[in-house]
Every structure is written in C-alpha cells, then in structure tokens.
Amino acid sequence: MATAGSELEQVRLRIPATPEDLAALKLGSVVFLDGVVYTAREGVYKRVLEDGVALPDGLTEISNANFHCSPAASRNDDGTYNVGGVTATASFRFSKWMPQWFEKSDAKVIIGKGGMSGDDYRNVFVPRGAVYLTTVGYGTGALLGRGIKGVRDAHWIDELGIAQALWVYDVENFGPFLVDSDLEGNSLFEQQGQLVNANLERIYAGLKSPSLSRFGETDDRSEELI
Amino acid sequence: MITNSQIERAAYDVMCKAAIDIPEDYLDGIKERAAAETGPLCCFVLQSMIDNYEAATTDRRPMCADTGLPRYYVKVGNDARFDGGFVGLERALRSATARATQDVPLRPNRVHPLWRTDHDNNVGINAPEIEWSFEPDVDWIEITTVHKGGLFGTDYRMLFPADGIDGIKRFFLDTLIAFGKRGLACQPAIVGIGLGGSKDICMVLGKQAACLRAVGDRNPDPEIAKLEMELKELGNSIGMGAMGFVGSSMVVDCHIEVGFTHTGGMPMSVHCFCLSSRRATARIHADGSTELRSDPQWFTPYMRRETVEWQPQAASSNKSG
C-alpha cells in the first residue's frame, strides 16, 4: 500500500478556531484538535431550535466546534462520567437545522460522519465562515477517546439521555479528522465521489437489468443521495 | 446443570470482549486489504483503523463508540440442561446487556422508535434481539453477541429466477455503492448475502452471513463458494474504498447463505458489517466452565440440513443438488 498517511498534511487546530486558522485548512489534511469541543445532534437541535430552550451559559465563548457524535459513556455513582470513546453519526440528517444553528451557536467547525452536501457548504457554511471536518473510518472511537482529557459538563442527560445529551469535552491532540470542506465551499467527499462515479458504468457493463423495476428506480448512478 | 448466573456472566463477558477486541480474522483481512489498497486517502483510513484497534485493546476501551444494536445469538445443545428455563436465560441476557452498557461502557443506543425514550442500558421493547438455534448431541450452550451498526449498509430486493447471477451482481453492486458513498456503510466490511427463504428469513440469513462467519470461511456448496469469491472480487473492483474515497477496498469477505424459497422467486438481501466488526462467542459447558472465542461457528451442518431426518454422516458431503 502507499505509505499510510505520509502524503497527507497534518495540522493541529486550537478551538475556538480563528478565521485565519480555518482559512489555512486544505481539503484532505489530517487535523487534530486542542481546546473545548461539544456534542450536539438531533436531540439538542430540536430542544434548542424547536423547543426554544437556551444554550448553556458560556458555551459559545469557550467553543465553536460542534461534534455530531455521542459517547460510549456511563455515569458513576459519584456523579462523574466514564467516557470510553466517541464516534460520529452521519451529519446529512441535520441539514435542516444548520442555518438556524449557526445563528444561535456561532459554530465555525462542524465535525461528523460523511460530510454534508455541497449545496449546504456553499449556501450555509461559507456565508458563516464555517468548515466541516469528518471523522476517519468510520469509528476511530478509541483514538478519539484518548484525546478526551475531561468532561467539562454534560447538559440535559436526564431530558435527552446519554446519547443525545450536550457533552462538553476538554480535548488534546483529539483526532484524527480529515478536512472535508474549506471556506470556499469545496468538498473532498464531493470531489472523490465524482471520480468514483466516472468509473461506475464500467463495473455494470454487461449485467442485464432485473425483470421487475422498483418504483422510482433510476440508472443515474452519479446521483447524490444525501 | 448450567446455572443462570453462569449464563449471565458469559453473556456479560462476550459483550465486553466484542466491544473492545477486534476479531483476529477480521484484523488479518483488513491488513490484507490495506496492503492491496492503492488510494492514499483509503490507505490513511485503514492505517488509522488498525491504530484504533490497538488503542482499544491496550486501553480496554470500546473500539467504536457507536455500539450499534447489541444483540445475541444463542445456540442451545439438545442435551443442555440449565436452570430457570428459557425465560431465565432471556432474563440473564437482558441483565448482562444492562451491566455491560454501564461497565464497558457501551453507548446506550436503544430508544423507543416514536417516543425516543432511552433507558440508558440498551434494554427495551424487543431489545436486545435474541435469535435461537439448536445443535444435536451436545450439552453446551453458546452465546454470541454482535454489535452491528443500525442505520446503513443493508437492503432487500425480490429478484426472480430469470434475473440470474446478473441480477445478484447488480443488486450487490447497487447496495455497496449506494451505502458506500461517503462511507456510510463503514466499509471495507464483511458482506453477507441472504438468498431465498421468505422475506424475513432472507434478511435474517444475510445478516447472520455477515456477522457470524469468520473471514476466509467458505460456503460448503462449491458453486456458492465460487460466487462468494467472485462477488468479493467484483466489490473490490468498483474503484471505491473506505469512506467512499477513490480506492480498491470495499469487501473484506463475502458470505452467502441460502434458504429454500418460493418457486417463482429469488429474494436477496445484502448486509455490510463494518470496520468495527464486533462479535464474540462463549461456550458454556455442562459443568459451567466457559471458553471465549471470536468465531461464532454458527452455521453448522445441522443448520444447513436439507431433509426431514438429520443424518450427521452425510453432512460432510452435502452438496445441494
């Protein structure tokens, strides 16, 4: 195999991230984070954006990095937490909440699984100076667990459960992540997907279609599914 | 007599082992794919995953924080005796799930589909799933757990005999590519295929083929074994790899299981296990002693029997006619 990772640039990024640091990120670079990162996914989005509950005090001052993930974690009897690791969940499902979320949270770094659509990047991320980092694999849960140095807070566990709560982590050398989108709205997933698509006709060549089609079925294999 | 607490302990131990230690057969398979991989991004992804398995085992932490849907497969020897009956056994499995969720810890993933109620212990209505099989002439119980992701990488289609192998190949490619884009299926994975049966059994067989057979295991029917290898090759020729990047690794192995089906149909299911292929098995002997392993050995000749009577001597040469 090609020497693993040696061709990819590696970057340390401090959170809260500055516009200058974000502007320097290149698609496909490997990023490790230092600072404070918080989790928010559908449970938090619904609570804050639809039910109108205010974000925890001070959150937006200490972090502008929102991780679409949940921890493998449990609560100890003394009220502390045992966090084994974190693994991202697919971000495309949160598309509808992102415009409002950026307004509320002033997040500049969204981290998750699989990226979001190019349209989301260009129309929603770019105007707010935000980028998207994807987790690797997926599921370097143990490596990410090593980067979590402490749980600063775990908001709304009783209301939302461990998986959907808003966790605030102190992190150090937290990664790896890959830069999927930059401040111009370019996307690594989009670019790679187009290269893969260019090859798909070849792999289906000679295979006849099934006798019964499925409703809505299309043979356009380059179609973006998210 | 096997006691309830021995069953609970074994079920707890396999939950912990599955969550933390990547099965050797799958690790070897990933290393093989990494060695063959040509895409630089995919190479980086696979090397990161190998680093992650090592970190999990060294630190005794879960390799992936998405626990998926933790579940059990139980094989009960026909001569096994255990106290508490099947109700006691099921209670022990639910108790072990809740304890392991707290202790490993596992992510409490299980919620009510409408009310989103989370008991924070991976136990609820119809959860964890427990599937049963039986084995003649033995007195042990085997408990296997699988932690498989629950959102992407699985599909079902009713094909027909006229669609033939082409139809199978197309649907295989459709599923791999649809869920492979952006890496939603967490490939490269062991891909299981269910062929035949009724719709529900078709899904069950495909999932079991993905989750309960080790890398390198072949179906005893030589023609099906050949198709397994052919599909593996086809999947790795798509031009896609880990995370949907340009590459050459989608399939670590392909396993096919069949069930007799409707004479007019050829239903097919495809199931991608994931980069954190979490499975572990415990055999509890009649004296209560327990051995752990990572290969479930679920598909025994007895399970693949074709006729009314079970004839063990014929099992080694049971080529489907």
Coordinates of C-alpha atoms in Angstrom, one line a residue:
Chain A
M1 CA 0.0 0.0 0.0
A2 CA 1.0 3.6 -0.3
T3 CA 2.8 4.7 2.8
A4 CA -0.1 5.3 5.1
G5 CA -0.8 9.0 5.7
S6 CA 2.7 10.2 4.9
E7 CA 1.4 12.1 1.9
L8 CA -1.3 13.8 3.9
E9 CA -0.5 17.1 5.6
Q10 CA -1.1 17.0 9.4
V11 CA -2.4 20.1 11.3
R12 CA -3.0 21.0 15.0
L13 CA -6.1 23.3 15.3
R14 CA -6.9 25.2 18.5
I15 CA -10.5 25.6 19.5
P16 CA -12.1 28.1 19.5
A17 CA -10.8 28.3 15.9
T18 CA -9.9 31.6 14.4
P19 CA -10.9 32.7 10.9
E20 CA -7.2 32.7 9.9
D21 CA -6.6 29.1 11.1
L22 CA -9.8 27.9 9.3
A23 CA -8.7 29.7 6.1
A24 CA -5.4 27.8 6.1
L25 CA -7.1 24.3 6.1
K26 CA -6.8 22.3 2.9
L27 CA -9.1 19.5 1.8
G28 CA -7.8 16.1 2.8
S29 CA -5.5 17.5 5.5
V30 CA -5.4 15.5 8.7
V31 CA -6.5 17.6 11.7
F32 CA -6.0 17.1 15.5
L33 CA -7.8 19.5 17.9
D34 CA -6.9 21.1 21.2
G35 CA -9.3 23.0 23.4
V36 CA -13.0 22.5 24.0
V37 CA -15.4 20.6 21.8
Y38 CA -19.1 20.0 22.4
T39 CA -21.6 17.4 21.1
A40 CA -24.9 18.4 19.6
R41 CA -27.1 16.3 17.3
E42 CA -30.9 15.9 16.7
G43 CA -31.8 15.9 20.4
V44 CA -30.0 19.1 21.1
Y45 CA -31.1 20.8 17.8
K46 CA -34.7 20.0 18.5
R47 CA -34.5 21.2 22.1
V48 CA -32.8 24.5 21.3
L49 CA -34.2 25.4 17.8
E50 CA -37.7 24.0 18.1
D51 CA -38.5 24.0 21.8
G52 CA -36.7 27.3 22.4
V53 CA -34.5 26.2 25.3
A54 CA -31.5 28.5 25.7
L55 CA -28.0 27.1 25.1
P56 CA -26.0 26.5 28.3
D57 CA -24.4 29.8 29.6
G58 CA -20.9 30.4 28.3
L59 CA -20.8 27.6 25.8
T60 CA -20.4 29.7 22.7
E61 CA -17.5 31.6 24.3
I62 CA -15.4 28.5 25.1
S63 CA -16.0 26.5 21.9
N64 CA -17.0 27.0 18.3
A65 CA -16.7 23.3 17.4
N66 CA -19.9 21.2 17.3
F67 CA -19.3 17.4 17.0
H68 CA -22.2 15.3 15.6
C69 CA -21.5 12.4 17.9
S70 CA -22.3 10.5 21.0
P71 CA -20.0 9.0 23.6
A72 CA -19.8 5.4 24.9
A73 CA -20.2 6.7 28.4
S74 CA -21.8 5.9 31.7
R75 CA -22.5 7.9 34.9
N76 CA -20.6 6.9 38.0
D77 CA -22.3 6.9 41.4
D78 CA -20.3 10.0 42.5
G79 CA -21.8 12.0 39.6
T80 CA -18.6 11.8 37.4
Y81 CA -18.6 10.3 34.0
N82 CA -16.7 7.4 32.4
V83 CA -16.2 8.2 28.7
G84 CA -14.6 5.3 26.7
G85 CA -14.7 6.9 23.3
V86 CA -16.8 8.9 20.9
T87 CA -18.0 8.0 17.4
A88 CA -19.6 10.4 14.9
T89 CA -23.1 9.9 13.4
A90 CA -24.0 10.8 9.8
S91 CA -24.3 14.6 9.5
F92 CA -26.5 14.8 6.4
R93 CA -29.6 14.2 8.6
F94 CA -29.1 17.5 10.4
S95 CA -29.1 19.7 7.3
K96 CA -32.4 21.4 8.0
W97 CA -31.2 22.7 11.4
M98 CA -27.8 24.0 10.4
P99 CA -28.8 27.6 9.2
Q100 CA -30.5 28.4 12.5
W101 CA -27.9 26.5 14.5
F102 CA -25.1 28.6 13.1
E103 CA -27.1 31.8 14.1
K104 CA -27.5 30.5 17.7
S105 CA -24.2 28.9 18.3
D106 CA -21.8 30.8 16.1
A107 CA -20.1 27.4 15.5
K108 CA -17.3 27.5 12.9
V109 CA -16.2 23.9 12.9
I110 CA -18.7 21.1 12.4
I111 CA -17.4 17.6 12.9
G112 CA -19.2 14.4 12.0
K113 CA -19.5 11.5 9.7
G114 CA -19.8 11.6 5.9
G115 CA -19.9 15.3 5.4
M116 CA -22.9 17.4 4.2
S117 CA -24.0 18.3 0.7
G118 CA -22.0 20.7 -1.5
D119 CA -25.1 22.9 -1.5
D120 CA -25.1 23.0 2.3
Y121 CA -21.4 24.0 2.3
R122 CA -21.9 26.7 -0.3
N123 CA -25.2 28.1 0.9
V124 CA -24.9 27.7 4.6
F125 CA -21.4 27.1 5.8
V126 CA -19.4 29.5 3.5
P127 CA -21.5 32.6 4.4
R128 CA -20.8 31.9 8.1
G129 CA -17.1 31.1 7.7
A130 CA -17.6 27.5 8.8
V131 CA -15.8 24.3 7.8
Y132 CA -16.6 20.6 8.1
L133 CA -14.2 18.0 9.5
T134 CA -15.0 14.4 9.0
T135 CA -14.0 11.6 11.4
V136 CA -12.0 8.8 9.9
G137 CA -13.1 5.2 9.2
Y138 CA -15.6 5.3 10.5
G139 CA -15.1 4.8 14.0
T140 CA -11.7 5.6 15.5
G141 CA -13.7 5.7 18.7
A142 CA -10.8 4.6 20.9
L143 CA -8.3 7.0 19.4
L144 CA -10.8 9.8 19.9
G145 CA -11.4 8.6 23.5
R146 CA -7.7 9.0 24.2
G147 CA -7.9 12.7 23.1
I148 CA -10.7 13.5 25.6
K149 CA -8.9 14.8 28.7
G150 CA -12.0 15.5 30.7
V151 CA -15.8 16.1 30.7
R152 CA -16.3 19.7 31.5
D153 CA -20.1 19.4 31.5
A154 CA -22.9 17.1 30.4
H155 CA -26.1 19.0 29.9
W156 CA -29.6 17.6 29.6
I157 CA -28.7 13.9 30.3
D158 CA -32.0 13.5 32.2
E159 CA -34.0 15.1 29.4
L160 CA -32.3 13.6 26.4
G161 CA -30.3 10.5 27.6
I162 CA -26.6 9.9 27.4
A163 CA -26.6 9.5 23.6
Q164 CA -28.3 12.8 22.8
A165 CA -27.1 15.0 25.7
L166 CA -24.9 18.0 25.1
W167 CA -21.4 17.0 26.3
V168 CA -18.6 19.5 26.7
Y169 CA -15.1 17.9 26.5
D170 CA -11.6 19.2 27.1
V171 CA -9.6 17.7 24.3
E172 CA -5.9 17.5 23.5
N173 CA -4.5 16.1 20.2
F174 CA -8.0 15.0 19.5
G175 CA -8.3 13.2 16.2
P176 CA -7.7 12.2 13.5
F177 CA -10.1 14.2 11.4
L178 CA -10.0 15.0 7.7
V179 CA -10.9 18.4 6.2
D180 CA -13.9 17.8 4.1
S181 CA -14.9 21.4 3.3
D182 CA -13.0 24.6 3.2
L183 CA -14.0 28.3 3.4
E184 CA -14.7 28.4 -0.3
G185 CA -17.2 25.5 -0.1
N186 CA -15.1 22.9 -1.8
S187 CA -15.7 19.3 -0.6
L188 CA -13.4 16.4 -0.5
F189 CA -16.3 13.9 -0.5
E190 CA -17.9 15.6 -3.5
Q191 CA -14.6 15.6 -5.4
Q192 CA -13.8 12.0 -4.6
G193 CA -17.4 10.9 -5.3
Q194 CA -17.2 12.4 -8.8
L195 CA -14.0 10.5 -9.5
V196 CA -15.7 7.3 -8.3
N197 CA -18.9 8.0 -10.4
A198 CA -16.8 8.4 -13.5
N199 CA -15.9 4.7 -13.2
L200 CA -19.3 3.2 -12.4
E201 CA -20.6 2.5 -15.9
R202 CA -17.7 0.1 -16.5
I203 CA -18.5 -2.0 -13.4
Y204 CA -22.1 -2.6 -14.5
A205 CA -21.2 -3.3 -18.1
G206 CA -22.9 -6.5 -19.4
L207 CA -25.2 -7.0 -16.4
K208 CA -28.8 -7.1 -17.5
S209 CA -31.4 -5.2 -15.5
P210 CA -33.8 -7.1 -13.3
S211 CA -37.2 -8.1 -14.7
L212 CA -39.1 -6.1 -12.2
S213 CA -38.0 -2.5 -11.5
R214 CA -38.5 -0.8 -8.2
F215 CA -40.8 2.3 -8.1
G216 CA -38.7 5.4 -8.6
E217 CA -35.6 3.4 -9.5
T218 CA -33.1 5.3 -11.6
D219 CA -30.0 4.2 -13.5
D220 CA -28.3 7.5 -12.9
R221 CA -25.6 6.2 -10.6
S222 CA -23.9 9.6 -10.1
E223 CA -26.9 10.8 -8.2
E224 CA -26.0 12.4 -4.9
L225 CA -28.0 10.6 -2.2
I226 CA -27.9 12.9 0.7
Chain B
M1 CA -26.8 -28.2 35.2
I2 CA -25.7 -24.8 33.9
T3 CA -26.8 -22.0 36.3
N4 CA -28.4 -18.7 35.4
S5 CA -25.5 -16.8 36.9
Q6 CA -23.0 -18.6 34.7
I7 CA -25.1 -17.7 31.7
E8 CA -25.3 -14.1 32.8
R9 CA -21.5 -13.9 33.3
A10 CA -20.8 -15.4 29.9
A11 CA -23.2 -13.0 28.2
Y12 CA -21.5 -10.1 30.0
D13 CA -18.0 -11.3 29.1
V14 CA -18.8 -11.6 25.4
M15 CA -20.3 -8.1 25.4
C16 CA -17.1 -6.7 26.9
K17 CA -14.8 -8.7 24.5
A18 CA -16.8 -7.9 21.4
A19 CA -16.8 -4.2 22.2
I20 CA -13.0 -3.9 22.8
D21 CA -11.1 -6.6 20.9
I22 CA -11.3 -6.8 17.1
P23 CA -11.6 -10.4 15.9
E24 CA -8.3 -11.7 14.6
D25 CA -9.7 -13.0 11.3
Y26 CA -11.1 -9.5 10.5
L27 CA -7.9 -7.8 11.5
D28 CA -6.0 -10.0 9.2
G29 CA -8.5 -9.3 6.5
I30 CA -8.2 -5.6 6.9
K31 CA -4.4 -5.8 6.9
E32 CA -4.6 -7.7 3.6
R33 CA -6.9 -5.0 2.1
A34 CA -4.6 -2.3 3.4
A35 CA -1.7 -4.0 1.7
A36 CA -3.6 -4.1 -1.6
E37 CA -5.1 -0.6 -1.3
T38 CA -3.9 1.9 -3.9
G39 CA -5.7 5.1 -2.9
P40 CA -3.6 7.3 -0.5
L41 CA -6.7 8.6 1.4
C42 CA -8.0 5.0 1.8
C43 CA -4.6 3.9 3.0
F44 CA -4.6 6.6 5.7
V45 CA -8.1 5.5 6.8
L46 CA -7.2 1.8 7.0
Q47 CA -4.0 2.6 8.9
S48 CA -6.0 4.8 11.3
M49 CA -8.4 1.9 11.9
I50 CA -5.5 -0.5 12.7
D51 CA -4.2 2.1 15.1
N52 CA -7.6 2.3 16.6
Y53 CA -7.9 -1.5 17.2
E54 CA -4.6 -1.4 19.0
A55 CA -5.7 1.6 21.2
A56 CA -8.9 -0.2 22.1
T57 CA -7.2 -3.4 23.2
T58 CA -4.3 -1.6 25.0
D59 CA -6.6 0.8 26.9
R60 CA -9.5 -1.6 27.3
R61 CA -11.9 0.9 25.8
P62 CA -14.6 0.3 23.1
M63 CA -13.1 0.4 19.6
C64 CA -16.2 2.3 18.3
A65 CA -18.5 4.5 20.4
D66 CA -21.4 3.7 18.2
T67 CA -22.5 0.5 19.9
G68 CA -24.9 -0.2 17.1
L69 CA -27.7 -2.5 18.2
P70 CA -26.1 -5.0 20.6
R71 CA -27.8 -8.4 20.3
Y72 CA -27.5 -12.1 20.9
Y73 CA -27.4 -15.4 19.0
V74 CA -27.9 -18.4 21.2
K75 CA -27.2 -22.0 20.2
V76 CA -28.5 -24.5 22.7
G77 CA -27.3 -28.1 22.7
N78 CA -30.1 -30.6 22.5
D79 CA -28.8 -32.2 25.7
A80 CA -28.1 -29.0 27.6
R81 CA -29.7 -28.6 31.0
F82 CA -29.9 -25.1 32.5
D83 CA -31.9 -23.7 35.4
G84 CA -34.5 -21.1 35.0
G85 CA -35.6 -22.4 31.6
F86 CA -35.7 -20.2 28.5
V87 CA -37.3 -17.3 30.5
G88 CA -34.4 -17.4 32.9
L89 CA -32.0 -17.4 30.0
E90 CA -33.6 -14.4 28.4
R91 CA -33.6 -12.5 31.6
A92 CA -29.9 -13.3 32.1
L93 CA -29.1 -11.9 28.6
R94 CA -31.0 -8.7 29.3
S95 CA -29.3 -8.3 32.7
A96 CA -25.9 -8.8 31.1
T97 CA -26.7 -6.2 28.4
A98 CA -27.6 -3.6 31.0
R99 CA -24.5 -4.3 33.1
A100 CA -22.1 -4.3 30.2
T101 CA -23.6 -1.0 29.0
Q102 CA -22.7 0.6 32.3
D103 CA -19.3 -1.0 32.8
V104 CA -17.5 -1.1 29.4
P105 CA -19.2 1.5 28.8
L106 CA -21.3 1.0 25.7
R107 CA -23.3 3.8 24.2
P108 CA -26.9 3.4 25.3
N109 CA -28.3 3.4 21.8
R110 CA -31.6 1.8 22.2
V111 CA -34.6 4.1 22.3
H112 CA -38.4 3.8 21.6
P113 CA -38.9 4.5 17.9
L114 CA -41.6 7.1 18.5
W115 CA -41.1 8.5 22.0
R116 CA -37.3 8.2 21.9
T117 CA -37.3 7.0 25.5
D118 CA -33.8 5.8 26.4
H119 CA -33.4 3.5 29.4
D120 CA -29.6 4.2 29.2
N121 CA -29.0 0.4 29.3
N122 CA -29.6 -0.9 25.8
V123 CA -32.7 -2.8 27.0
G124 CA -36.2 -2.1 25.9
I125 CA -39.2 -3.5 24.0
N126 CA -37.8 -6.3 21.7
A127 CA -34.3 -5.3 22.7
P128 CA -31.8 -6.8 22.7
E129 CA -32.8 -9.2 19.9
I130 CA -32.2 -12.9 20.7
E131 CA -32.1 -15.4 17.9
W132 CA -32.0 -19.1 18.7
S133 CA -30.6 -22.2 17.1
F134 CA -30.1 -25.8 18.3
E135 CA -27.4 -28.4 18.0
P136 CA -27.9 -32.2 18.3
D137 CA -25.9 -34.5 20.5
V138 CA -24.1 -31.8 22.6
D139 CA -24.8 -30.4 26.1
W140 CA -23.3 -26.9 25.9
I141 CA -24.9 -23.5 25.3
E142 CA -23.1 -21.0 23.1
I143 CA -23.8 -17.3 23.5
T144 CA -22.7 -15.0 20.7
T145 CA -23.1 -11.2 20.8
V146 CA -22.8 -8.9 17.8
H147 CA -22.6 -5.1 17.9
K148 CA -23.6 -4.0 14.4
G149 CA -24.4 -0.5 13.3
G150 CA -28.0 0.0 12.7
L151 CA -28.5 2.7 10.1
F152 CA -26.8 2.0 6.8
G153 CA -25.5 -0.8 4.5
T154 CA -28.5 -3.2 4.3
D155 CA -31.1 -3.7 1.7
Y156 CA -33.5 -6.3 0.3
R157 CA -34.9 -7.0 -3.1
M158 CA -37.2 -9.5 -4.7
L159 CA -35.4 -10.9 -7.7
F160 CA -36.7 -13.7 -10.0
P161 CA -35.1 -16.8 -11.4
A162 CA -34.8 -15.2 -14.8
D163 CA -32.7 -12.4 -13.3
G164 CA -30.0 -15.0 -12.6
I165 CA -26.5 -14.3 -11.4
D166 CA -26.6 -10.9 -13.3
G167 CA -29.4 -9.8 -11.0
I168 CA -27.5 -10.9 -8.0
K169 CA -24.4 -9.0 -9.1
R170 CA -26.3 -5.8 -9.9
F171 CA -28.1 -5.7 -6.6
F172 CA -24.9 -6.5 -4.8
L173 CA -23.2 -3.5 -6.6
D174 CA -26.3 -1.3 -6.0
T175 CA -26.2 -1.8 -2.3
L176 CA -22.4 -1.5 -1.9
I177 CA -22.3 1.7 -3.9
A178 CA -25.4 3.4 -2.5
F179 CA -24.2 2.9 1.1
G180 CA -20.6 3.1 0.2
K181 CA -20.8 6.8 -1.0
R182 CA -19.3 8.9 1.8
G183 CA -18.5 5.7 3.6
L184 CA -21.9 5.5 5.3
A185 CA -21.6 1.7 5.5
C186 CA -18.2 2.0 7.3
Q187 CA -16.5 -0.2 4.6
P188 CA -14.5 -2.3 3.9
A189 CA -16.7 -4.8 5.6
I190 CA -17.6 -8.4 5.6
V191 CA -20.6 -8.5 3.3
G192 CA -23.3 -11.1 4.0
I193 CA -25.9 -12.1 1.4
G194 CA -29.1 -13.9 2.1
L195 CA -30.6 -15.7 -0.9
G196 CA -34.0 -17.3 -0.8
G197 CA -36.2 -18.0 2.2
S198 CA -39.2 -15.9 2.9
K199 CA -38.6 -12.1 3.1
D200 CA -37.9 -12.1 6.8
I201 CA -35.7 -15.2 6.7
C202 CA -33.8 -13.8 3.7
M203 CA -32.9 -10.8 5.8
V204 CA -32.0 -13.0 8.8
L205 CA -29.8 -15.2 6.7
G206 CA -27.9 -12.3 5.1
K207 CA -27.3 -10.7 8.4
Q208 CA -26.1 -13.9 10.0
A209 CA -23.8 -14.5 7.0
A210 CA -22.2 -11.1 7.5
C211 CA -21.9 -11.2 11.3
L212 CA -21.5 -14.9 12.2
R213 CA -18.9 -16.2 9.7
A214 CA -15.2 -15.5 10.0
V215 CA -13.1 -14.1 7.2
G216 CA -11.9 -16.9 5.0
D217 CA -14.8 -19.2 5.7
R218 CA -16.5 -20.6 2.6
N219 CA -19.9 -22.0 2.0
P220 CA -19.8 -25.8 1.8
D221 CA -21.5 -25.7 -1.6
P222 CA -18.6 -25.3 -4.0
E223 CA -20.6 -23.3 -6.5
I224 CA -21.8 -20.9 -3.8
A225 CA -18.2 -20.7 -2.5
K226 CA -17.1 -19.7 -6.0
L227 CA -19.8 -17.0 -6.2
E228 CA -18.7 -15.7 -2.8
M229 CA -15.2 -15.2 -4.2
E230 CA -16.5 -13.7 -7.4
L231 CA -18.6 -11.1 -5.6
K232 CA -15.7 -10.2 -3.3
E233 CA -13.6 -9.5 -6.3
L234 CA -16.4 -7.6 -8.0
G235 CA -16.9 -5.4 -4.9
N236 CA -13.2 -4.6 -4.7
S237 CA -13.2 -3.6 -8.4
I238 CA -15.7 -0.7 -8.1
G239 CA -13.0 1.8 -7.8
M240 CA -14.2 2.9 -4.3
G241 CA -12.7 2.2 -0.9
A242 CA -13.0 3.3 2.7
M243 CA -15.2 6.4 3.3
G244 CA -16.2 6.4 -0.4
F245 CA -12.8 7.7 -1.5
V246 CA -11.2 6.5 -4.7
G247 CA -9.7 3.1 -3.8
S248 CA -9.9 -0.6 -4.1
S249 CA -11.3 -1.9 -0.8
M250 CA -15.0 -2.5 -0.2
V251 CA -15.2 -6.1 0.7
V252 CA -13.1 -7.9 3.3
D253 CA -15.0 -11.1 2.6
C254 CA -18.3 -12.2 1.1
H255 CA -20.5 -14.8 2.7
I256 CA -23.7 -16.2 1.2
E257 CA -26.4 -18.2 3.0
V258 CA -29.3 -19.8 1.3
G259 CA -32.8 -20.9 2.2
F260 CA -35.4 -22.8 0.2
T261 CA -37.7 -20.2 -1.3
H262 CA -40.9 -19.6 -3.3
T263 CA -40.7 -21.5 -6.6
G264 CA -41.2 -18.2 -8.5
G265 CA -38.8 -16.0 -6.7
M266 CA -35.2 -15.4 -5.7
P267 CA -35.2 -12.9 -2.9
M268 CA -31.9 -11.4 -1.9
S269 CA -30.6 -9.4 1.0
V270 CA -27.2 -7.6 1.4
H271 CA -25.7 -6.7 4.7
C272 CA -22.5 -4.9 5.3
F273 CA -20.9 -5.4 8.7
C274 CA -18.4 -2.6 9.4
L275 CA -14.9 -1.5 10.2
S276 CA -15.6 -2.4 13.8
S277 CA -16.9 -5.9 13.3
R278 CA -17.7 -6.7 16.8
R279 CA -18.6 -10.3 17.7
A280 CA -17.6 -12.7 20.4
T281 CA -18.8 -16.1 21.5
A282 CA -18.8 -18.0 24.8
R283 CA -19.3 -21.8 25.1
I284 CA -20.7 -22.8 28.5
H285 CA -20.1 -26.4 29.2
A286 CA -22.4 -28.6 31.3
D287 CA -20.0 -28.2 34.3
G288 CA -20.3 -24.4 34.0
S289 CA -16.8 -23.8 32.6
T290 CA -16.7 -21.2 29.8
E291 CA -14.4 -20.6 26.8
L292 CA -14.4 -17.3 24.8
R293 CA -13.6 -17.0 21.2
S294 CA -14.3 -14.6 18.3
D295 CA -15.5 -17.1 15.6
P296 CA -19.2 -17.9 16.3
Q297 CA -19.2 -21.1 14.2
W298 CA -23.0 -20.5 13.9
F299 CA -23.6 -22.3 10.6
T300 CA -23.2 -25.9 11.5
P301 CA -24.0 -28.7 9.1
Y302 CA -27.2 -29.3 11.1
M303 CA -28.3 -25.7 10.5
R304 CA -27.9 -26.2 6.7
R305 CA -29.7 -29.6 6.6
E306 CA -31.9 -30.2 3.7
T307 CA -34.2 -33.1 4.6
V308 CA -36.6 -34.3 7.3
E309 CA -34.1 -36.6 9.0
W310 CA -30.8 -35.4 10.4
Q311 CA -28.0 -37.6 9.1
P312 CA -24.7 -36.4 10.5
Q313 CA -22.6 -38.8 8.4
A314 CA -24.0 -37.2 5.2
A315 CA -23.2 -33.6 6.4
S316 CA -19.6 -33.5 5.2
S317 CA -20.7 -34.1 1.6
N318 CA -23.9 -32.1 1.5
K319 CA -23.7 -30.6 -1.9
S320 CA -27.0 -29.0 -2.9
G321 CA -28.4 -30.8 -5.9

